[in-house]
PDB file of C-alpha atoms in Angstrom:
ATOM      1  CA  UNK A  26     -51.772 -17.568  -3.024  1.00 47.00           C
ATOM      2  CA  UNK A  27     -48.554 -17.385  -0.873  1.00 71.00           C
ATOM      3  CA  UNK A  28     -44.947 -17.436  -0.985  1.00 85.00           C
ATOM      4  CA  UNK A  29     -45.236 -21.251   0.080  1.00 93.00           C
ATOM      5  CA  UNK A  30     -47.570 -22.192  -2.638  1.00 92.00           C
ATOM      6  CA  UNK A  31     -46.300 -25.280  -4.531  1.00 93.00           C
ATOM      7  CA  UNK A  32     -42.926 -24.807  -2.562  1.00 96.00           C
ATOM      8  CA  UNK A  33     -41.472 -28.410  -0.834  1.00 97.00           C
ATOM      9  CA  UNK A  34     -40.453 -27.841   2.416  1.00 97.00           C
ATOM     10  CA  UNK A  35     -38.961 -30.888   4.924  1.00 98.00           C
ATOM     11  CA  UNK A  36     -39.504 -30.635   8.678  1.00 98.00           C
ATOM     12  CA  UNK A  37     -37.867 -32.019  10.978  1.00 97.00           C
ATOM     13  CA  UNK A  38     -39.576 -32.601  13.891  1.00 96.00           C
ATOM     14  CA  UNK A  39     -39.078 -35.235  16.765  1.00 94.00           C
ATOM     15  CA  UNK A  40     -42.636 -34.063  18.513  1.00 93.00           C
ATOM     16  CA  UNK A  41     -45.501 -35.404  16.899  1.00 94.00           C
ATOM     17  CA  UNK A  42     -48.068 -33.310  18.083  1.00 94.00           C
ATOM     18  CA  UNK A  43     -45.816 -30.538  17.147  1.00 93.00           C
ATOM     19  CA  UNK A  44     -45.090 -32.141  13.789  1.00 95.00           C
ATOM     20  CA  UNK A  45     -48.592 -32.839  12.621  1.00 95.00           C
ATOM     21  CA  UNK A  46     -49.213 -29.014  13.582  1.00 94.00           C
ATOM     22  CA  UNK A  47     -46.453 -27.645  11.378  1.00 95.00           C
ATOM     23  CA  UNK A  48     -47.668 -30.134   8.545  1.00 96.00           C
ATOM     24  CA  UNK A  49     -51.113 -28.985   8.824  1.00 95.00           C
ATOM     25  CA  UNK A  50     -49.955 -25.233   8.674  1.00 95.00           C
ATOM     26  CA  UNK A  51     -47.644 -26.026   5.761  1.00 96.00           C
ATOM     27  CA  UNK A  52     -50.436 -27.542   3.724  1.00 96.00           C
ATOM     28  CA  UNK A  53     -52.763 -25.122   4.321  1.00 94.00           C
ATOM     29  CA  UNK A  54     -50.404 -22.525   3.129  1.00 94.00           C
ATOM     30  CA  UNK A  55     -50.256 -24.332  -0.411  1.00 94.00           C
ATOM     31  CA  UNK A  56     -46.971 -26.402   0.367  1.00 96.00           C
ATOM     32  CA  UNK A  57     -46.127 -29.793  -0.351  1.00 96.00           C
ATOM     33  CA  UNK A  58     -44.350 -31.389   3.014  1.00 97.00           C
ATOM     34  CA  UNK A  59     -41.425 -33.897   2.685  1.00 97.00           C
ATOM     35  CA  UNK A  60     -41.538 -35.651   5.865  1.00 94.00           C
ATOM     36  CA  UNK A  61     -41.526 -35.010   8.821  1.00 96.00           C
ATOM     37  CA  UNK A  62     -38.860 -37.065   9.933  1.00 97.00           C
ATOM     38  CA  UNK A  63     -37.540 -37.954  13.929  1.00 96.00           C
ATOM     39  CA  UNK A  64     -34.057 -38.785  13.609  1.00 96.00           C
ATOM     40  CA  UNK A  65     -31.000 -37.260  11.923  1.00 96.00           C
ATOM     41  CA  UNK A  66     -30.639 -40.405   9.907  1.00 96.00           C
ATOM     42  CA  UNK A  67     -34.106 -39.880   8.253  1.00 97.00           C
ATOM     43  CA  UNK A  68     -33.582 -36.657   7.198  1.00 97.00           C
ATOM     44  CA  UNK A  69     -30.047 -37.018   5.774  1.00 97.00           C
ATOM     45  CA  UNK A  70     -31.413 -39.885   3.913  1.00 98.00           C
ATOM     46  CA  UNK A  71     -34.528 -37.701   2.835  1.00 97.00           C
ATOM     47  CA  UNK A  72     -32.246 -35.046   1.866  1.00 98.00           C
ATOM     48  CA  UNK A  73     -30.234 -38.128  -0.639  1.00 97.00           C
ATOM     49  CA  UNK A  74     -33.435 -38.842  -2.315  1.00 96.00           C
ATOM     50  CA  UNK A  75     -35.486 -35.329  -2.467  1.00 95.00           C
ATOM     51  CA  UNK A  76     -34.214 -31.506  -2.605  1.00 95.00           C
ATOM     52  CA  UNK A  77     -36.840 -29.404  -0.279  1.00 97.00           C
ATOM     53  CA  UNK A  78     -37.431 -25.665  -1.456  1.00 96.00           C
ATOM     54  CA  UNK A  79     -36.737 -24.657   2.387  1.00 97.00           C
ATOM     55  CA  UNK A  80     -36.747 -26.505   5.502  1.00 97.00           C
ATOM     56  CA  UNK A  81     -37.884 -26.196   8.941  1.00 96.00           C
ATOM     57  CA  UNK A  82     -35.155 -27.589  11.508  1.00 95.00           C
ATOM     58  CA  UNK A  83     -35.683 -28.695  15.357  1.00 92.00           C
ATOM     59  CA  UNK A  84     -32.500 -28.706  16.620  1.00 88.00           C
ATOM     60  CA  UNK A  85     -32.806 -31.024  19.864  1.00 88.00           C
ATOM     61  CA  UNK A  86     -34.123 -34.264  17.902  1.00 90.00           C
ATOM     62  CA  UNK A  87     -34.692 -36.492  21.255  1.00 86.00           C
ATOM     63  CA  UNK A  88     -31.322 -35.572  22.612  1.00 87.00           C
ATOM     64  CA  UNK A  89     -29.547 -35.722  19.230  1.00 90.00           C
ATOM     65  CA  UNK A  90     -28.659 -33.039  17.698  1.00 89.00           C
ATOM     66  CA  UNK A  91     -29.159 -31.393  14.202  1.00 91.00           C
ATOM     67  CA  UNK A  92     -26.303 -29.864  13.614  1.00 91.00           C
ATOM     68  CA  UNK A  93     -25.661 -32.125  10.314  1.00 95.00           C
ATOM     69  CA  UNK A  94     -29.105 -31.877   8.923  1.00 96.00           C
ATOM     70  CA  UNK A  95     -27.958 -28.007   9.004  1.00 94.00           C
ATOM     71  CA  UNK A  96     -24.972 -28.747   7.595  1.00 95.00           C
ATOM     72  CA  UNK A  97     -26.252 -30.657   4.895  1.00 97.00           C
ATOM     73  CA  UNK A  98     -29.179 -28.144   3.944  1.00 96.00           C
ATOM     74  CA  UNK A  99     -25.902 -25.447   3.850  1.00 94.00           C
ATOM     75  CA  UNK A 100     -24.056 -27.937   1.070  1.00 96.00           C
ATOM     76  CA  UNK A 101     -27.304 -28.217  -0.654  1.00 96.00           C
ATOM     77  CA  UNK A 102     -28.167 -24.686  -0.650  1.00 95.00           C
ATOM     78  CA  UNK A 103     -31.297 -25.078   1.384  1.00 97.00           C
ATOM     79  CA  UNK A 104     -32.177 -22.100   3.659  1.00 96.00           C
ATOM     80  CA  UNK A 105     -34.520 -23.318   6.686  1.00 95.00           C
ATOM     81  CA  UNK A 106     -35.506 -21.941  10.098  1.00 94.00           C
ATOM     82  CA  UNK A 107     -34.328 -23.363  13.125  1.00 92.00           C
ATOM     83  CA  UNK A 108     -37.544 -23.862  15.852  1.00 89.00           C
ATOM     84  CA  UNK A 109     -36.033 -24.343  18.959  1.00 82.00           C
ATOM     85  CA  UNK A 110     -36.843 -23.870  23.084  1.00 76.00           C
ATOM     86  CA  UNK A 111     -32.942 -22.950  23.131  1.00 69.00           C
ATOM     87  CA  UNK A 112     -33.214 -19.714  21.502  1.00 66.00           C
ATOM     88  CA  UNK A 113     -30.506 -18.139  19.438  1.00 65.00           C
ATOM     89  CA  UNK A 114     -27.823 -19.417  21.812  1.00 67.00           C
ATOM     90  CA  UNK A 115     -28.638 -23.173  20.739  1.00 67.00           C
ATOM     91  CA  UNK A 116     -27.887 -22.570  17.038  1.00 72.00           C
ATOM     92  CA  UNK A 117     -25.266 -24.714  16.202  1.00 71.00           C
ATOM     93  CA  UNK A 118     -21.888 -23.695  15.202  1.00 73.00           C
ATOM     94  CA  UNK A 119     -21.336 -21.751  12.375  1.00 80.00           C
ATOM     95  CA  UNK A 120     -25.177 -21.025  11.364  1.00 80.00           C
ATOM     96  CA  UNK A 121     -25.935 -17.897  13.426  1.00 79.00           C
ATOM     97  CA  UNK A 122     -27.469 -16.274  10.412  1.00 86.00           C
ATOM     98  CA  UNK A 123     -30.218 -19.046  10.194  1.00 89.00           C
ATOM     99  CA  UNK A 124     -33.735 -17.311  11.185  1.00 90.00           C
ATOM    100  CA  UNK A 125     -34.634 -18.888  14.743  1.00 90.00           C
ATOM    101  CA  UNK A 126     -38.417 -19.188  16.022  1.00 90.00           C
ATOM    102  CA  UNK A 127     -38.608 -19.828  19.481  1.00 87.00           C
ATOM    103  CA  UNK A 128     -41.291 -22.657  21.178  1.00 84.00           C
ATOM    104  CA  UNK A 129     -43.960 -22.584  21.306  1.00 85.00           C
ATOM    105  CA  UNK A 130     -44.437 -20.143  18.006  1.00 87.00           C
ATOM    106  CA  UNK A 131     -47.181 -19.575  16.112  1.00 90.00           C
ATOM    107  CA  UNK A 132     -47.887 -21.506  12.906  1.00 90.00           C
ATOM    108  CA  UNK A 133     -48.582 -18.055  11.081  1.00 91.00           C
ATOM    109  CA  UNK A 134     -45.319 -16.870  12.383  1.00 93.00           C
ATOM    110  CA  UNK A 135     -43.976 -20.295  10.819  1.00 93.00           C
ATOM    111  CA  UNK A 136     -45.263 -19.554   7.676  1.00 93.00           C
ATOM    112  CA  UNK A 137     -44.184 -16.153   7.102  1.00 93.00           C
ATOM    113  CA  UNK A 138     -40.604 -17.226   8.088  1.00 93.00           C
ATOM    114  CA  UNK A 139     -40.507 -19.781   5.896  1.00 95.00           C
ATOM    115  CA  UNK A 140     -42.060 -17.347   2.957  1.00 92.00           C
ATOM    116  CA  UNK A 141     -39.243 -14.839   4.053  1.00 92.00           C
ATOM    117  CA  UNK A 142     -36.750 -17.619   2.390  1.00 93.00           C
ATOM    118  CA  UNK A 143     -38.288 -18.034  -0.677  1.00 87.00           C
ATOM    119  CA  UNK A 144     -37.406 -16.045  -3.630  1.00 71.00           C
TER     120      UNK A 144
END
């Protein structure tokens, strides 16, 4: 068993290859996945219908960015992990204490983030 066993966690993801990689890492860790979702919209309206455990955040979402899904998982009480190319310096304003995983990571590394979060 892990830390992520049972445990809901929404990614957001605008890659699909890179999406159905996380997914497949998530679920063979034990955890149920909410999404993923694209767009901004989809996972604020995600977020109106479900509450994930923990989240796992790409902050350049085809040129949009995520900075209210972040917000939004704050207000909720969500932690997540921001997976970004940007590094730290692309963490939007005002979550600088939000675990970062640069691309490409490893879906171990991933996992053990996300298990990190939850208590």
């Amino acid at each position: 068993m892990t830390r992520l066993n049972g445990r809901r966690i929404l990614v957001v993801e605008d890659e699909a290859l890179v999406a159905m990689l996380v997914e497949d890492a998530l679920l063979d860790a034990g955890a149920s996945v909410l999404g993923p979702v694209a767009t901004v919209a989809e996972a604020l309206a995600l977020l109106e219908r479900e509450r994930p455990d923990v989240a796992v955040l790409d902050l350049n979402l085809a040129g949009e960015t995520s900075t209210p899904v972040a917000n939004q998982l704050v207000k909720l009480g969500v932690p997540f992990v921001v997976a970004t190319g940007y590094g730290a310096d692309g963490l939007p304003p005002g979550h600088a204490e939000v675990p970062v995983l640069a691309k490409p990571y490893d879906p171990d590394d991933l996992t053990s983030a996300l298990g990190r979060l939850c208590k």
